[in-house]
Amino acid sequence: MSTVTSASAPAHVAKLSEPRDIGAIVKFVAVLIIALVVISPLFLLFVASLKTDRFEILADMGSFRAFWVSDPSLQNFADIATFSGALPFGRYLVNSLIILFCTVLGGVFLNSMAAFVLAWGRLPGRAVVLTGLIGLYIVPQESIVLPLLSLVNKAGLGDSFAAQILPWMASPLYIFLIYQFFIQVPRDVYDAATVDGASPFRIYWSVFLPLSLPVLATVAILLGIETWNQYLWPLMVTQTDRARPISVGIASFFGHDSVYWNSAMAASVMMMVPVLIFYLAFQKWFVSSFISSAVKG
Amino acid sequence: MSSQASPMPSQASPGSGRAAYRRKPLIWGGKLQELGMLLPACILITIFLLVPFLSSFEIALTNQRLIPRPVPVRFVGLDNFTRILTDPGFWTALWNVTRFTIMVLPVQCGFALAIALLLNQKLPYRNFFRGLFFLPAITSMVVVCVIWSTLFQYPTGPFNQIVGFLSFGLVGPIDWLGDPNWAMPSIVLLSAWQAYGFQMIVYLAGLQNIPETLYEAAELDGANRWQRFWHVTMPSLRQTHIFVLIITTIQAFKLFTQVNILTQGGPRGTTDTLVHYMFTAGFVDQRLGLASAVAILLFLIVLVVSLVQRFVVRDRR
């Protein structure tokens, strides 16, 4: 639009461009201010985690000192990093990372394998399995956790890593997401591989997996965020510090008479850092992942 | 490896002979392998999703405890359901979660749409801003609770300072999470802040699908910015609105984490929710049968909302 005007009436544009630039700058600054205000709680968290006095943290929150730390210290992080103490946050963080790693790795592998068979396999009854999975997708996690807890306890898996990894690895939603990607692969790709006499697993492993990195990344990101932020289930299934994840560890700060805000802030930052690192590295993928999970509904 | 093992293909009937030779063992072996690839996921889903789901219907008809007692489990028919439906605490929880949904829908979706509109313009560093605004959505609810409980702090927290400043000190400090009138609105605000990012990117995707020509036509007709928003943008987003409303409603009905951490359903039961009620009945009080009945009711609510979505969306297409 602007090119048309500049071609027809350059003098006119010269006059117009100035208020326009100012308008653009004003708009930019406005968006920047809104963004900073909206995000400020996260900034406050990082600032507060560098203050060692828990009373100072509370006192500062009500003023502009909340945005500033005069003598930054990593002492809070050093305190919570030890494996001892009332709440061994180092341990919780390691537990969370173990659960995350196993769930995402296993989940991507198992779900994509099943999706491949459902999309391209020759097994009879695939349509039935697929329909069943879509039906199960509607069942919310919240409405099965209590029977599941009783089941897990009976199997002697209570308070274990397995109880936090196995139930959430395979998921109808992620099988369906990958399935939808796989069925869009042209038939020729599959045929070319079968003519070479490759076995189903070989076709999956060396032809379809390399093709489907975008959807695998989507599943890894969604499953990763979901696993990292699990709360209700680990709250019920973990009884000791052995396999307790960091989300439940941080929550146990509350309910005491005095909250150790300095430790709570540092632990919260520790919980955010892994997500932030991945987010900064794969920002575009994160956003598109959440969109593709939405489109499925 | 497979290609080296093939017997000379240039004999009598090359193509078919070769295929017949290797297809036969492969079909069998192939199907077995396919079964091996499909089963692990299906077994896990059966054990950890299908079985608990089906057994919840059975458990709901008994007086089973979470940790079994020496007395045998008794079949109690629909007792658990009648007990729930006659418990005022259950109706309070259901009303609270409905109230939460009604409040969080306009706040969260409205804010998400506003930010999406802001980001849908020509703007330098647009992707950077989108990433910034999306940050709360990937922040764990537990972490959000840690930060926001200091923001809500009584009496000197930032929210109280802002309210005091804007009202020239007339409105006294409010105990946001401790006052029965303010606890739920505070939970609404915190929840909307944590989750709006998802609705924002869905709206952003919806906005980008609106053809530019519609706006040009409206502009030719002399529509101003406001009119273009109400008569072009909003009608074009119809599908997106429906989708966003349904997803947000389902999420809202599952409200638990922030309530469990910040208020434990209090003060005076004003933030007790369905899932929190179920958690208390089943985990704290160990009454598995009763909790399973609540779980079934929760499932039915989610099911109805999802079915409404199916029908509404189908109608439009």
XYZ file of C-alpha atoms in Angstrom:
614
model
C 0.000 0.000 0.000
C 2.742 2.432 0.950
C 4.622 1.711 -2.264
C 1.628 2.743 -4.318
C 1.342 6.080 -2.575
C 5.042 6.780 -2.800
C 4.992 6.153 -6.529
C 2.069 8.444 -7.200
C 2.781 11.286 -4.798
C 6.242 11.317 -3.273
C 5.860 14.765 -1.741
C 2.703 13.763 0.016
C 4.402 10.701 1.524
C 7.293 12.684 2.907
C 4.801 14.589 5.021
C 2.901 11.471 5.995
C 5.847 9.296 6.887
C 6.861 11.237 9.948
C 3.730 10.884 12.066
C 3.527 7.329 10.783
C 6.974 6.499 12.121
C 6.072 8.080 15.419
C 2.891 6.033 15.441
C 4.891 2.867 14.847
C 7.312 3.741 17.628
C 4.455 4.526 20.025
C 2.817 1.232 19.153
C 6.081 -0.633 19.662
C 6.719 1.000 23.020
C 3.138 0.316 24.095
C 3.426 -3.368 23.264
C 6.787 -3.510 25.019
C 5.349 -1.961 28.187
C 2.354 -4.299 28.169
C 4.648 -7.279 27.673
C 6.926 -6.214 30.518
C 3.996 -5.691 32.883
C 2.469 -9.056 31.992
C 5.766 -10.890 32.361
C 6.919 -8.991 35.463
C 5.898 -11.730 37.955
C 8.464 -14.021 36.325
C 11.090 -11.300 36.549
C 10.249 -10.743 40.227
C 10.778 -14.450 40.832
C 14.296 -14.347 39.424
C 15.173 -11.222 41.398
C 13.750 -12.634 44.639
C 15.677 -15.888 44.241
C 18.911 -13.875 44.606
C 17.911 -12.447 48.003
C 18.891 -14.582 50.985
C 16.691 -13.007 53.670
C 13.161 -14.382 53.500
C 11.723 -11.441 55.433
C 13.414 -9.012 53.075
C 11.800 -10.781 50.109
C 8.337 -10.286 51.581
C 9.014 -6.720 52.660
C 10.432 -5.773 49.260
C 7.495 -7.232 47.305
C 5.291 -4.269 48.124
C 7.678 -1.691 46.693
C 9.888 -1.085 43.708
C 12.734 -2.778 45.544
C 11.123 -5.993 44.320
C 12.716 -5.274 40.952
C 16.200 -4.791 42.332
C 18.649 -6.762 44.409
C 21.483 -4.814 46.026
C 23.772 -7.713 46.928
C 22.888 -10.670 44.681
C 23.805 -14.007 46.161
C 23.561 -17.573 44.940
C 23.402 -18.840 48.513
C 19.760 -19.971 48.134
C 20.722 -22.174 45.239
C 23.694 -23.573 47.119
C 21.392 -24.340 50.081
C 18.776 -26.195 48.099
C 21.284 -28.025 45.897
C 22.402 -30.258 48.742
C 20.845 -33.668 49.032
C 20.301 -33.226 52.768
C 18.050 -30.909 54.710
C 14.315 -30.924 55.349
C 13.499 -30.648 51.652
C 16.243 -32.086 49.428
C 15.616 -30.048 46.303
C 18.665 -31.354 44.497
C 17.196 -34.804 44.819
C 13.741 -33.661 43.639
C 15.264 -31.999 40.602
C 17.232 -35.115 39.671
C 14.080 -37.212 40.163
C 12.116 -34.896 37.867
C 14.814 -35.079 35.213
C 14.899 -38.898 35.344
C 11.100 -39.073 35.012
C 11.142 -36.522 32.192
C 13.878 -38.261 30.240
C 12.361 -41.749 30.452
C 8.793 -40.624 29.750
C 9.669 -38.516 26.707
C 12.099 -41.004 25.182
C 9.809 -43.969 25.747
C 6.713 -42.006 24.804
C 8.051 -40.785 21.465
C 9.268 -44.265 20.577
C 6.200 -46.291 21.630
C 3.605 -43.842 20.325
C 5.284 -43.445 16.931
C 5.722 -47.193 16.554
C 2.049 -47.812 17.263
C 1.046 -44.939 14.980
C 3.099 -46.424 12.156
C 1.344 -49.783 12.376
C -2.051 -48.083 12.571
C -1.289 -45.946 9.518
C 0.586 -48.377 7.271
C 0.473 -51.849 8.793
C -1.416 -54.856 7.416
C -2.690 -56.170 10.712
C -6.420 -56.825 10.740
C -8.446 -54.811 13.232
C -6.392 -51.631 13.018
C -9.499 -49.522 12.507
C -11.010 -50.923 15.710
C -7.882 -50.086 17.704
C -7.813 -46.588 16.263
C -11.467 -45.953 17.108
C -10.893 -47.261 20.614
C -7.958 -44.918 21.091
C -9.919 -41.894 19.894
C -12.697 -42.827 22.310
C -10.273 -43.100 25.229
C -8.765 -39.731 24.431
C -11.769 -38.016 25.984
C -11.188 -39.590 29.433
C -9.560 -36.939 31.636
C -6.565 -37.910 33.727
C -8.301 -36.561 36.825
C -11.096 -39.102 36.621
C -8.839 -42.173 36.544
C -6.097 -41.276 39.052
C -7.765 -42.755 42.138
C -8.540 -46.217 40.704
C -5.078 -46.081 39.141
C -3.547 -45.321 42.524
C -5.240 -48.323 44.071
C -4.033 -50.462 41.146
C -0.449 -49.189 41.395
C -0.382 -49.746 45.155
C -1.666 -53.307 44.733
C 1.074 -53.981 42.172
C 3.653 -52.773 44.702
C 4.664 -49.871 42.476
C 3.714 -47.135 44.936
C 6.332 -44.459 45.570
C 8.447 -45.491 42.570
C 9.781 -43.993 39.368
C 7.957 -46.642 37.355
C 4.624 -45.457 38.714
C 5.357 -41.989 37.403
C 6.765 -43.032 34.023
C 4.798 -46.043 32.751
C 1.231 -44.652 33.028
C 1.885 -41.552 30.928
C 4.288 -42.754 28.234
C 1.736 -44.108 25.797
C -1.125 -41.756 25.057
C -4.031 -41.851 22.597
C -3.544 -38.168 21.785
C 0.086 -38.527 20.745
C -0.522 -41.754 18.817
C -3.254 -39.917 16.950
C -1.073 -36.839 16.287
C 1.695 -38.977 14.780
C -0.827 -41.157 12.953
C -2.232 -38.094 11.204
C 1.259 -37.150 10.108
C 2.093 -40.655 8.888
C -1.013 -41.092 6.723
C -0.038 -37.984 4.779
C 3.227 -39.572 3.665
C 2.836 -40.501 -0.034
C 2.119 -44.158 -0.765
C 5.185 -44.344 -3.051
C 7.506 -43.932 -0.084
C 6.035 -46.968 1.595
C 5.875 -49.008 -1.612
C 9.488 -48.271 -2.507
C 10.561 -49.538 0.883
C 8.459 -52.747 0.676
C 9.753 -53.611 -2.777
C 13.229 -53.594 -1.294
C 11.914 -56.258 1.069
C 12.411 -54.226 4.213
C 10.595 -55.407 7.331
C 7.953 -53.169 8.933
C 10.252 -52.132 11.737
C 12.996 -51.309 9.252
C 10.626 -49.172 7.161
C 9.496 -47.401 10.309
C 12.973 -46.903 11.658
C 14.922 -45.847 8.575
C 12.227 -44.323 6.350
C 9.349 -42.935 8.420
C 11.164 -41.765 11.541
C 13.630 -39.516 9.692
C 10.696 -38.075 7.721
C 8.683 -37.189 10.777
C 11.014 -35.116 12.908
C 8.558 -32.178 13.129
C 5.753 -34.252 14.591
C 8.139 -36.146 16.869
C 9.426 -32.818 18.187
C 5.845 -31.714 18.775
C 5.089 -34.828 20.775
C 8.358 -34.573 22.708
C 7.641 -30.942 23.652
C 4.009 -31.479 24.663
C 4.754 -34.672 26.565
C 7.790 -33.044 28.158
C 5.892 -30.006 29.439
C 3.059 -32.222 30.641
C 5.440 -34.546 32.496
C 7.503 -31.751 34.015
C 4.397 -30.000 35.361
C 2.567 -33.107 36.678
C 1.229 -32.396 40.139
C -1.886 -34.341 41.177
C -0.504 -37.777 40.353
C 2.949 -37.508 41.980
C 1.315 -35.808 44.969
C -0.666 -38.982 45.564
C 1.761 -41.655 44.446
C 4.958 -40.485 46.178
C 5.175 -40.917 49.917
C 8.875 -40.321 50.478
C 11.639 -38.260 48.879
C 12.856 -41.286 46.929
C 10.993 -40.538 43.676
C 9.268 -37.247 44.527
C 9.459 -34.680 41.698
C 10.273 -31.020 42.180
C 6.688 -29.806 41.638
C 5.476 -31.635 44.750
C 8.651 -30.634 46.582
C 8.003 -26.933 46.008
C 4.335 -27.265 46.931
C 5.280 -28.788 50.282
C 6.660 -25.367 51.229
C 3.100 -24.186 51.614
C 0.996 -25.153 54.569
C 3.803 -24.531 57.036
C 3.470 -21.646 59.433
C 6.366 -19.766 57.922
C 7.249 -20.220 54.291
C 10.957 -20.123 53.490
C 10.466 -17.773 50.588
C 14.148 -17.594 49.704
C 14.341 -21.367 49.197
C 10.927 -21.514 47.523
C 11.988 -18.837 45.027
C 15.291 -20.541 44.237
C 13.600 -23.921 43.820
C 11.018 -22.360 41.501
C 13.796 -20.869 39.390
C 15.457 -24.275 39.257
C 12.173 -25.710 38.037
C 11.876 -23.070 35.326
C 15.442 -23.122 34.030
C 15.317 -26.436 32.114
C 12.059 -25.392 30.440
C 13.468 -21.958 29.614
C 16.597 -23.416 28.023
C 14.540 -25.657 25.759
C 12.100 -22.861 25.058
C 14.807 -20.419 23.996
C 16.397 -23.064 21.786
C 13.182 -24.296 20.138
C 10.752 -21.378 20.516
C 9.142 -21.754 17.090
C 8.603 -25.461 17.657
C 6.993 -24.835 21.028
C 4.375 -22.498 19.628
C 3.560 -24.672 16.628
C 3.376 -27.732 18.895
C 0.726 -26.166 21.032
C -1.206 -25.104 17.949
C -1.160 -28.614 16.488
C -2.357 -30.062 19.784
C -5.192 -27.559 19.628
C -6.284 -28.328 16.093
C -6.976 -31.927 17.059
C -9.366 -30.844 19.796
C 21.174 -56.979 3.435
C 17.879 -58.001 1.893
C 18.875 -57.042 -1.654
C 22.041 -59.156 -1.599
C 20.080 -62.235 -0.638
C 17.728 -62.008 -3.618
C 18.010 -64.848 -6.163
C 18.840 -63.656 -9.681
C 15.920 -61.479 -10.661
C 16.497 -61.899 -14.432
C 15.012 -65.402 -14.606
C 11.736 -66.594 -16.113
C 9.259 -64.165 -14.577
C 11.446 -61.654 -12.844
C 9.197 -59.350 -10.887
C 6.531 -61.733 -9.636
C 8.960 -64.541 -8.890
C 10.996 -62.304 -6.703
C 8.009 -60.959 -4.901
C 6.533 -64.401 -4.314
C 9.842 -65.623 -3.008
C 10.240 -62.986 -0.365
C 6.688 -61.902 0.354
C 5.640 -65.205 1.824
C 7.928 -65.332 4.846
C 7.691 -61.580 5.212
C 3.906 -61.391 5.493
C 3.992 -63.679 8.492
C 7.130 -62.279 9.983
C 5.963 -58.797 9.077
C 2.630 -59.151 10.815
C 4.253 -60.547 13.911
C 6.624 -57.632 13.904
C 3.765 -55.191 13.443
C 2.033 -56.759 16.417
C 5.221 -56.319 18.401
C 5.293 -52.635 17.462
C 1.645 -51.951 18.224
C 1.289 -53.920 21.447
C 3.588 -52.057 23.865
C 1.611 -48.819 23.560
C -1.724 -50.636 23.576
C -0.821 -52.702 26.640
C 0.264 -49.617 28.566
C -2.905 -47.753 27.603
C -5.018 -50.758 28.571
C -3.376 -51.197 31.974
C -3.047 -47.558 32.935
C -6.041 -45.926 31.253
C -8.714 -48.412 30.157
C -8.626 -50.692 33.214
C -8.673 -47.870 35.818
C -11.418 -46.149 33.853
C -13.623 -49.243 33.658
C -12.880 -50.277 37.226
C -13.936 -46.857 38.498
C -17.502 -47.764 37.501
C -17.231 -50.966 39.524
C -15.525 -49.341 42.520
C -18.146 -46.606 42.597
C -20.741 -49.238 43.477
C -18.794 -50.519 46.491
C -17.529 -49.198 49.806
C -13.903 -49.945 48.863
C -11.148 -48.088 50.748
C -7.901 -46.856 49.231
C -5.891 -48.981 51.660
C -7.903 -52.205 51.988
C -9.254 -53.046 55.432
C -9.617 -56.577 56.807
C -13.406 -56.385 56.364
C -14.483 -57.564 52.900
C -15.553 -54.947 50.359
C -19.307 -54.641 50.204
C -21.511 -53.880 47.194
C -23.527 -50.800 48.062
C -25.399 -50.123 44.841
C -25.911 -46.453 44.130
C -25.333 -45.417 47.740
C -22.204 -43.452 46.866
C -24.083 -41.434 44.257
C -26.992 -40.666 46.570
C -24.552 -39.746 49.324
C -22.732 -37.304 47.012
C -25.865 -35.817 45.546
C -27.271 -35.162 49.021
C -24.002 -33.721 50.334
C -24.125 -29.906 50.379
C -20.314 -29.951 50.151
C -20.519 -31.557 46.718
C -22.980 -28.958 45.454
C -20.746 -26.216 46.827
C -17.795 -27.715 44.950
C -19.833 -27.999 41.745
C -21.111 -24.447 42.120
C -17.599 -23.160 42.848
C -16.112 -24.759 39.762
C -19.019 -23.406 37.679
C -18.447 -19.963 39.149
C -14.751 -20.295 38.367
C -15.527 -21.258 34.766
C -17.948 -18.379 34.275
C -15.384 -15.905 35.594
C -12.274 -17.324 33.945
C -13.785 -17.650 30.447
C -14.179 -13.932 29.681
C -11.016 -12.915 31.550
C -8.707 -15.492 30.026
C -10.145 -15.585 26.501
C -10.673 -11.825 26.365
C -7.118 -11.139 27.417
C -5.812 -13.771 24.993
C -7.767 -12.201 22.125
C -6.588 -8.698 23.042
C -2.935 -9.749 23.033
C -3.432 -11.721 19.818
C -4.910 -8.621 18.131
C -1.970 -6.594 19.401
C 0.515 -9.067 17.953
C -1.341 -9.496 14.685
C -0.349 -6.022 13.492
C 2.761 -4.916 11.698
C 5.205 -4.802 14.546
C 8.974 -5.083 14.737
C 10.206 -8.155 16.679
C 6.764 -9.705 16.547
C 8.012 -13.250 17.120
C 10.035 -12.098 20.087
C 6.923 -10.588 21.657
C 4.897 -13.671 20.896
C 7.529 -15.745 22.668
C 7.522 -13.386 25.637
C 3.741 -13.420 25.999
C 3.744 -17.205 25.751
C 6.139 -17.648 28.695
C 3.515 -18.027 31.467
C 1.883 -20.854 29.511
C 4.966 -23.043 29.859
C 5.503 -22.104 33.497
C 4.481 -24.783 35.959
C 1.381 -23.967 38.023
C 3.373 -24.710 41.171
C 5.892 -22.008 40.280
C 3.059 -19.621 39.429
C 1.591 -20.247 42.876
C 4.911 -19.402 44.555
C 5.163 -16.048 42.762
C 1.519 -15.084 43.005
C 1.181 -15.892 46.676
C 3.735 -13.156 47.307
C 1.845 -10.813 44.983
C -1.388 -11.494 46.895
C 0.364 -11.070 50.226
C -1.586 -9.458 53.057
C -1.339 -6.614 53.928
C 1.687 -5.208 52.065
C 1.827 -7.195 48.815
C 1.959 -5.465 45.418
C -1.743 -5.919 44.689
C -2.678 -4.322 47.964
C -0.237 -1.465 47.287
C -1.741 -0.887 43.833
C -5.320 -1.000 45.120
C -4.429 1.333 47.965
C -2.680 3.734 45.615
C -5.478 3.810 43.033
C -8.158 4.362 45.674
C -6.078 6.956 47.581
C -5.932 4.576 50.537
C -9.725 4.329 50.813
C -9.862 0.628 49.989
C -8.009 -1.071 52.786
C -5.677 -3.994 52.338
C -7.524 -7.103 51.200
C -6.629 -10.608 52.296
C -6.943 -11.862 48.722
C -6.656 -15.576 49.383
C -8.109 -15.521 52.892
C -11.275 -13.512 52.315
C -14.232 -15.704 51.217
C -15.345 -13.008 48.779
C -11.959 -12.541 47.152
C -10.398 -16.030 47.198
C -12.100 -17.270 44.024
C -11.564 -14.084 41.976
C -7.900 -14.217 43.000
C -7.619 -17.834 41.840
C -9.338 -16.773 38.580
C -6.802 -14.014 37.957
C -3.829 -16.259 38.658
C -5.217 -19.075 36.500
C -6.002 -16.767 33.603
C -2.482 -15.349 33.732
C -0.893 -18.780 33.687
C -2.984 -20.189 30.848
C -3.893 -17.342 28.455
C -0.877 -18.041 26.230
C -2.476 -21.115 24.730
C -5.675 -19.286 23.762
C -3.518 -16.437 22.483
C -1.680 -18.554 19.925
C -4.914 -20.231 18.858
C -6.471 -16.803 18.271
C -3.321 -15.631 16.492
C -3.568 -18.597 14.132
C -7.258 -17.803 13.609
C -6.541 -14.149 12.887
C -3.930 -15.038 10.324
C -6.482 -17.119 8.444
C -8.780 -14.148 7.841
C -8.285 -13.093 4.211
C -6.883 -9.585 3.814
C -9.449 -8.892 1.068
C -12.262 -8.844 3.636
C -10.607 -5.921 5.399
C -9.930 -4.126 2.125
C -13.580 -4.490 1.131
C -14.706 -3.190 4.508
C -12.331 -0.264 4.212
C -13.716 0.606 0.779
C -17.182 0.627 2.334
C -15.909 3.204 4.778
C -15.852 1.004 7.861
C -13.741 2.378 10.663
C -11.394 0.339 12.821
C -14.094 -0.475 15.397
C -16.615 -1.523 12.753
C -14.023 -3.674 11.014
C -13.351 -5.456 14.299
C -17.024 -6.146 15.017
C -18.175 -6.952 11.483
C -15.121 -8.625 9.955
C -12.798 -9.945 12.648
C -15.324 -11.269 15.166
C -17.577 -13.145 12.677
C -14.509 -14.620 10.941
C -13.260 -15.943 14.271
C -16.480 -17.807 14.957
C -14.918 -21.282 14.716
C -11.950 -20.216 16.806
C -14.241 -18.767 19.481
C -16.188 -22.003 19.795
C -13.032 -24.050 19.990
C -11.375 -21.785 22.537
C -14.486 -21.646 24.724
C -14.864 -25.428 24.806
C -11.198 -26.114 25.549
C -11.131 -23.459 28.279
C -14.324 -24.823 29.828
C -12.949 -28.362 29.999
C -9.704 -27.107 31.528
C -11.597 -24.967 34.012
C -13.666 -27.870 35.290
C -10.461 -29.713 36.177
C -9.271 -26.905 38.473
C -7.147 -28.398 41.233
C -3.442 -27.542 41.582
C -3.685 -23.865 42.504
C -6.561 -24.500 44.898
C -4.740 -27.390 46.551
C -1.591 -25.327 47.055
C -2.965 -21.895 47.932
C -6.289 -22.337 49.699
C -6.963 -26.065 50.294
C -10.524 -25.355 49.219
C -10.925 -22.608 51.800
C -11.744 -20.109 53.144
C -15.006 -21.692 54.307
C -15.197 -23.935 51.249
C -15.400 -21.038 48.791
C -12.674 -22.478 46.535
C -13.438 -26.180 46.917
C -13.681 -27.703 43.414
C -14.853 -30.995 41.933
C -11.357 -32.449 41.627
C -10.421 -31.143 45.062
C -13.566 -32.699 46.512
C -12.653 -35.988 44.826
C -9.067 -35.760 46.080
C -10.233 -35.133 49.640
C -12.756 -37.965 49.553
C -10.490 -40.523 47.925
C -6.972 -39.671 49.019
C -7.320 -37.815 52.313
C -10.372 -39.680 53.649
C -9.453 -42.904 51.773
C -13.047 -43.440 50.567
C -12.250 -44.830 47.137
C -15.827 -45.801 46.279
C -17.143 -42.337 46.993
C -14.293 -40.671 45.084
C -14.829 -42.938 42.068
C -18.430 -41.800 41.929
C -17.219 -38.185 41.807
C -14.701 -39.155 39.115
C -17.513 -40.604 36.999
C -19.546 -37.422 37.375
C -16.481 -35.400 36.324
C -16.030 -37.628 33.285
C -19.690 -37.176 32.336
C -19.357 -33.388 32.525
C -16.274 -33.425 30.302
C -18.038 -35.817 27.938
C -21.090 -33.582 27.626
C -18.967 -30.493 26.956
C -16.990 -32.391 24.294
C -20.174 -33.660 22.653
C -21.577 -30.136 22.579
C -18.414 -29.102 20.764
C -18.780 -31.927 18.225
C -22.338 -30.916 17.395
C -21.761 -27.189 17.285
C -18.712 -27.582 15.062
C -20.478 -30.045 12.773
C -23.408 -27.681 12.362
C -21.145 -24.936 11.102
C -19.445 -26.996 8.448
